[in-house]
Short mmCIF file of C-alpha atoms and ligand atoms in Angstrom, two decimals:
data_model
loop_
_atom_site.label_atom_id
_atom_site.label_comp_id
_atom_site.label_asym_id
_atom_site.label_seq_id
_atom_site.Cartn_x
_atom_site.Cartn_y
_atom_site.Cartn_z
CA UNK V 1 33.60 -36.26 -16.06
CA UNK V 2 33.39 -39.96 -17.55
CA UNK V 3 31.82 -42.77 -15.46
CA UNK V 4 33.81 -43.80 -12.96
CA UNK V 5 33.17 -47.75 -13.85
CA UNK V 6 36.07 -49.03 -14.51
CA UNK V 7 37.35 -50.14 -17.98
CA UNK V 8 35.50 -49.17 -20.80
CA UNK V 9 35.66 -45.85 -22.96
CA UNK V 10 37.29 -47.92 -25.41
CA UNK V 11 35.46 -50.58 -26.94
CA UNK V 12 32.20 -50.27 -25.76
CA UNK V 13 29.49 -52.21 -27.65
CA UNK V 14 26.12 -52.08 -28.35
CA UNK V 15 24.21 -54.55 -26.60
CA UNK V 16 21.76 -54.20 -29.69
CA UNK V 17 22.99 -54.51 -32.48
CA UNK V 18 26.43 -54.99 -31.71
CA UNK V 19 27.82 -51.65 -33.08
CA UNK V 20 30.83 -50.33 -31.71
CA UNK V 21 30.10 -46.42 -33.19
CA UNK V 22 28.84 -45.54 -29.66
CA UNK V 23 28.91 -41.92 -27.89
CA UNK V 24 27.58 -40.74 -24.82
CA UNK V 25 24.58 -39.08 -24.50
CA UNK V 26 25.98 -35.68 -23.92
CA UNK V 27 28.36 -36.04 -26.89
CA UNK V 28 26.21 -36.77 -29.18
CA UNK V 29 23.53 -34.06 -28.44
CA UNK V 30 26.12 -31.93 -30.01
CA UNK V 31 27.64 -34.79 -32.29
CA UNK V 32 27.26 -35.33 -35.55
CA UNK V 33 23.56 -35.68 -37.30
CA UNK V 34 22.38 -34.54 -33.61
CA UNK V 35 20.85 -31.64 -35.79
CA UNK V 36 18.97 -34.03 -38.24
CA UNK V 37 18.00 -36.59 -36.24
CA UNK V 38 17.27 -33.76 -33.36
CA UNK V 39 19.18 -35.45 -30.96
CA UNK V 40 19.73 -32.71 -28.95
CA UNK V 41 16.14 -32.11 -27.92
CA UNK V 42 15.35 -36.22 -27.69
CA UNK V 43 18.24 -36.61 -25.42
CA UNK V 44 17.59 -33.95 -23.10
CA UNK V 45 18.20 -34.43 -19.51
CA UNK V 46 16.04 -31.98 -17.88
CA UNK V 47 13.00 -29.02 -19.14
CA UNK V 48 14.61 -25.86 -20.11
CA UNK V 49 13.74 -23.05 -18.06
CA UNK V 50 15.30 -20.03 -18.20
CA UNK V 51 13.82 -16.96 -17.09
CA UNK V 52 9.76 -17.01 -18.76
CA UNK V 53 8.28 -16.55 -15.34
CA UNK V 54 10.32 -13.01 -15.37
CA UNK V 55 8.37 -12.53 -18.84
CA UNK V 56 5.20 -13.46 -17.48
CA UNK V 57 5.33 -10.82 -14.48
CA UNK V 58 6.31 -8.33 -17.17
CA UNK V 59 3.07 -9.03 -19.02
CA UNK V 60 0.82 -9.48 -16.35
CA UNK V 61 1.72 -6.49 -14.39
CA UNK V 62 1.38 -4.73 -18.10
CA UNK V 63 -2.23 -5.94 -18.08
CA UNK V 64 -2.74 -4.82 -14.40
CA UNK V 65 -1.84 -1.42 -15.24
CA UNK V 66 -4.21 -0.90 -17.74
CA UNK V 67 -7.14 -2.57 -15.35
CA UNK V 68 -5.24 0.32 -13.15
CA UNK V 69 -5.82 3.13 -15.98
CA UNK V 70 -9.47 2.31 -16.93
CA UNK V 71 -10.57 2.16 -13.33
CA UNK V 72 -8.37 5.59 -12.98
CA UNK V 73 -10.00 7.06 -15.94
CA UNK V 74 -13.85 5.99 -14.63
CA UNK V 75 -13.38 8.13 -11.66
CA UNK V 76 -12.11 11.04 -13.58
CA UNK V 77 -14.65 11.01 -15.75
CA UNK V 78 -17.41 9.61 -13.51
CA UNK V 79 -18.05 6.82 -15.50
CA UNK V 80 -18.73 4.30 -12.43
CA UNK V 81 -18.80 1.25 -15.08
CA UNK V 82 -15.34 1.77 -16.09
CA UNK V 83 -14.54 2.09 -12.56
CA UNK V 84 -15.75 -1.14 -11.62
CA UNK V 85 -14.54 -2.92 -15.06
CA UNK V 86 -10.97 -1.54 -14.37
CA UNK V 87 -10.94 -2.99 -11.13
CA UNK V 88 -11.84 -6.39 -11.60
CA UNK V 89 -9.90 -6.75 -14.37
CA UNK V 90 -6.75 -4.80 -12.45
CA UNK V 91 -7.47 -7.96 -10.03
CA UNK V 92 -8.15 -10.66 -12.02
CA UNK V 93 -4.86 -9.87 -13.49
CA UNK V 94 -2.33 -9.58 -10.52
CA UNK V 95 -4.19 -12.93 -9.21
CA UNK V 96 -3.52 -14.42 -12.26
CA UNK V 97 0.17 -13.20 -12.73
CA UNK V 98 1.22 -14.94 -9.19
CA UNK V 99 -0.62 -17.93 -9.98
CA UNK V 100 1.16 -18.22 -13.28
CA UNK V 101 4.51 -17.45 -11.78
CA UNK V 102 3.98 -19.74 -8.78
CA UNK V 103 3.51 -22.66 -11.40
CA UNK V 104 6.23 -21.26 -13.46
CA UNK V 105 8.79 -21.44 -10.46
CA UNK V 106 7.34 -24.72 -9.12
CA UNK V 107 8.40 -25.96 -12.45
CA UNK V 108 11.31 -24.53 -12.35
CA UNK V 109 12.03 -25.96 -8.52
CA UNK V 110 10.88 -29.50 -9.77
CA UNK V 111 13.78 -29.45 -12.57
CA UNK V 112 16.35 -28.11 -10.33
CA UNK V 113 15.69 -30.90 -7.25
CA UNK V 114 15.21 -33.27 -9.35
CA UNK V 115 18.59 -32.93 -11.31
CA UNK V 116 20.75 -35.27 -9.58
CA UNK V 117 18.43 -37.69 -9.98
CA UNK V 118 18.21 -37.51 -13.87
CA UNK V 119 21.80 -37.39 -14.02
CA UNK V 120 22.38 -40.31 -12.43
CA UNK V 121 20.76 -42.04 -15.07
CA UNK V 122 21.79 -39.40 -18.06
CA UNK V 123 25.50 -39.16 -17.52
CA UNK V 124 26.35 -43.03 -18.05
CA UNK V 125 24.02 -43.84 -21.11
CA UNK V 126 25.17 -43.95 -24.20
CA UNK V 127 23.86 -43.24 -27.56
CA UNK V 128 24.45 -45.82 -30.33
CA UNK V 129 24.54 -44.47 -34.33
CA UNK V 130 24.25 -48.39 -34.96
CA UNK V 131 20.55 -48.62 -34.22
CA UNK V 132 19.84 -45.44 -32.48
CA UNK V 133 19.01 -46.59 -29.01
CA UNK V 134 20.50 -45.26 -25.80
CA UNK V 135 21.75 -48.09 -22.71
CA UNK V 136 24.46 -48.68 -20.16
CA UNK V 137 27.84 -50.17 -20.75
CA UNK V 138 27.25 -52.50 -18.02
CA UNK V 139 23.76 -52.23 -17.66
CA UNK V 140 23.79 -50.37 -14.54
CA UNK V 141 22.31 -47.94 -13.23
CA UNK V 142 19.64 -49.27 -15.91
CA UNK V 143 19.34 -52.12 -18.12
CA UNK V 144 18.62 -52.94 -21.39
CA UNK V 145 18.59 -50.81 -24.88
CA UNK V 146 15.85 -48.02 -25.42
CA UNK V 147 15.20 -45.60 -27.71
CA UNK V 148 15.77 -41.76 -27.23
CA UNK V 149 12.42 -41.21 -26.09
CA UNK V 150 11.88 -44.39 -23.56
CA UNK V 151 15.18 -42.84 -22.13
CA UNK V 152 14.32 -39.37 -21.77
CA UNK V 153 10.51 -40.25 -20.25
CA UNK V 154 13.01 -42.37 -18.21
CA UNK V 155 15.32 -39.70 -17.16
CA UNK V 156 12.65 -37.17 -16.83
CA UNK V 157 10.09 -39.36 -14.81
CA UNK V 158 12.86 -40.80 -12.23
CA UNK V 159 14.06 -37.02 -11.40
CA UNK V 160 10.03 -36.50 -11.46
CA UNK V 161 9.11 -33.92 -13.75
CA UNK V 162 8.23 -35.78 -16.37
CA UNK V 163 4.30 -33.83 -16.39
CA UNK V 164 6.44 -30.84 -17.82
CA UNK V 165 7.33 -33.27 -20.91
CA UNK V 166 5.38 -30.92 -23.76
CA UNK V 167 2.45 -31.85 -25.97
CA UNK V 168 3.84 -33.46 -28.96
CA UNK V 169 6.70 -34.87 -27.75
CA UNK V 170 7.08 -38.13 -28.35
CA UNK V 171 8.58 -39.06 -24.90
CA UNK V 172 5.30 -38.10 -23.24
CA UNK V 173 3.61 -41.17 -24.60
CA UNK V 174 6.78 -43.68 -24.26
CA UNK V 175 6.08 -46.64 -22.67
CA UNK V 176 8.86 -48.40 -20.62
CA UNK V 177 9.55 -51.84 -20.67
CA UNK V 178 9.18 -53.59 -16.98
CA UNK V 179 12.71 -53.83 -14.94
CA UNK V 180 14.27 -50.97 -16.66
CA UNK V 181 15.65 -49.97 -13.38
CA UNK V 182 17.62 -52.63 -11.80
CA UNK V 183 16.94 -53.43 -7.74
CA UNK V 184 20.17 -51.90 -6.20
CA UNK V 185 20.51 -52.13 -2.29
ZN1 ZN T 201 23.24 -50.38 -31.55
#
């Protein structure tokens, strides 16, 4: 699925530096150097989340049942203190399981509506080996030449997840330059 701009898969150039070596962003997550220069994870379109709030069930409910066991094991042995202990910690733990599920699938609803969105903007940029910024052939739909991680706080904060960008990543603290996004009517 190329852009459907006319004209240009041949002979695009780099608007900075003038390098013709230039890929899309998709191709060269997987292209060559994309494991060095970890292109893959700097050009991402979108958080990766694939079934950890199905892991954390698992493990709370695991932790519930032994809040379950202790408070089980008080009564047998009339231990009212365990009793009690088992219980709140039985509840504490199922409370905590669907609150950390709930955020894990409101993550995971954030990446999926806001996918069109970040494609929009992902599918047409292009990666240049030249200098190693991502723009637009065309400058549309945005203008000018960033680097990987100006265009994937870009990406991310247009199809508005960008909170779930991770600690240490160095698109979490991009800053964007002004009029990145053209005015389109
Ligand atoms: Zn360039």
């Amino acid at each position: 699925m190329e852009t459907e701009r006319a004209g240009e898969p041949a002979g695009v150039v780099c608007p900075g530096c003038g390098g013709v070596e230039v890929r899309t962003v998709e191709e060269a997550r997987g292209g060559k150097g994309a494991m060095r220069e970890d292109l893959h994870g700097r050009l991402e379109p979108g958080p990766n989340k694939s079934g950890d709030g199905c892991l954390h069930f698992v493990e709370g409910m695991v932790l519930t049942g032994l809040g379950i066991a202790l408070a089980y094991m008080g009564v047998e042995e009339d231990k009212p203190l365990y009793t009690v202990g088992g219980v709140v910690l039985a509840l504490i733990c199922l409370f905590g399981t669907f609150a950390v599920v709930r955020s894990d699938g409101r993550e995971k609803f954030a990446a999926e509506a806001g996918q069109a969105r970040a494609e929009r903007l992902w599918k047409p940029a292009r990666y240049c080996y030249g200098c190693t910024s991502v723009f637009c052939p065309g400058g549309t739909p945005w203008q000018g030449v960033l680097t990987p991680e100006q265009f994937k706080k870009l990406v991310w904060t247009e199809a508005g997840y960008a909170d779930q960008l991770q600690p240490g990543d160095k698109a979490k603290d991009a800053e964007l330059p002004a009029n990145v996004l053209q005015e389109r009517s």
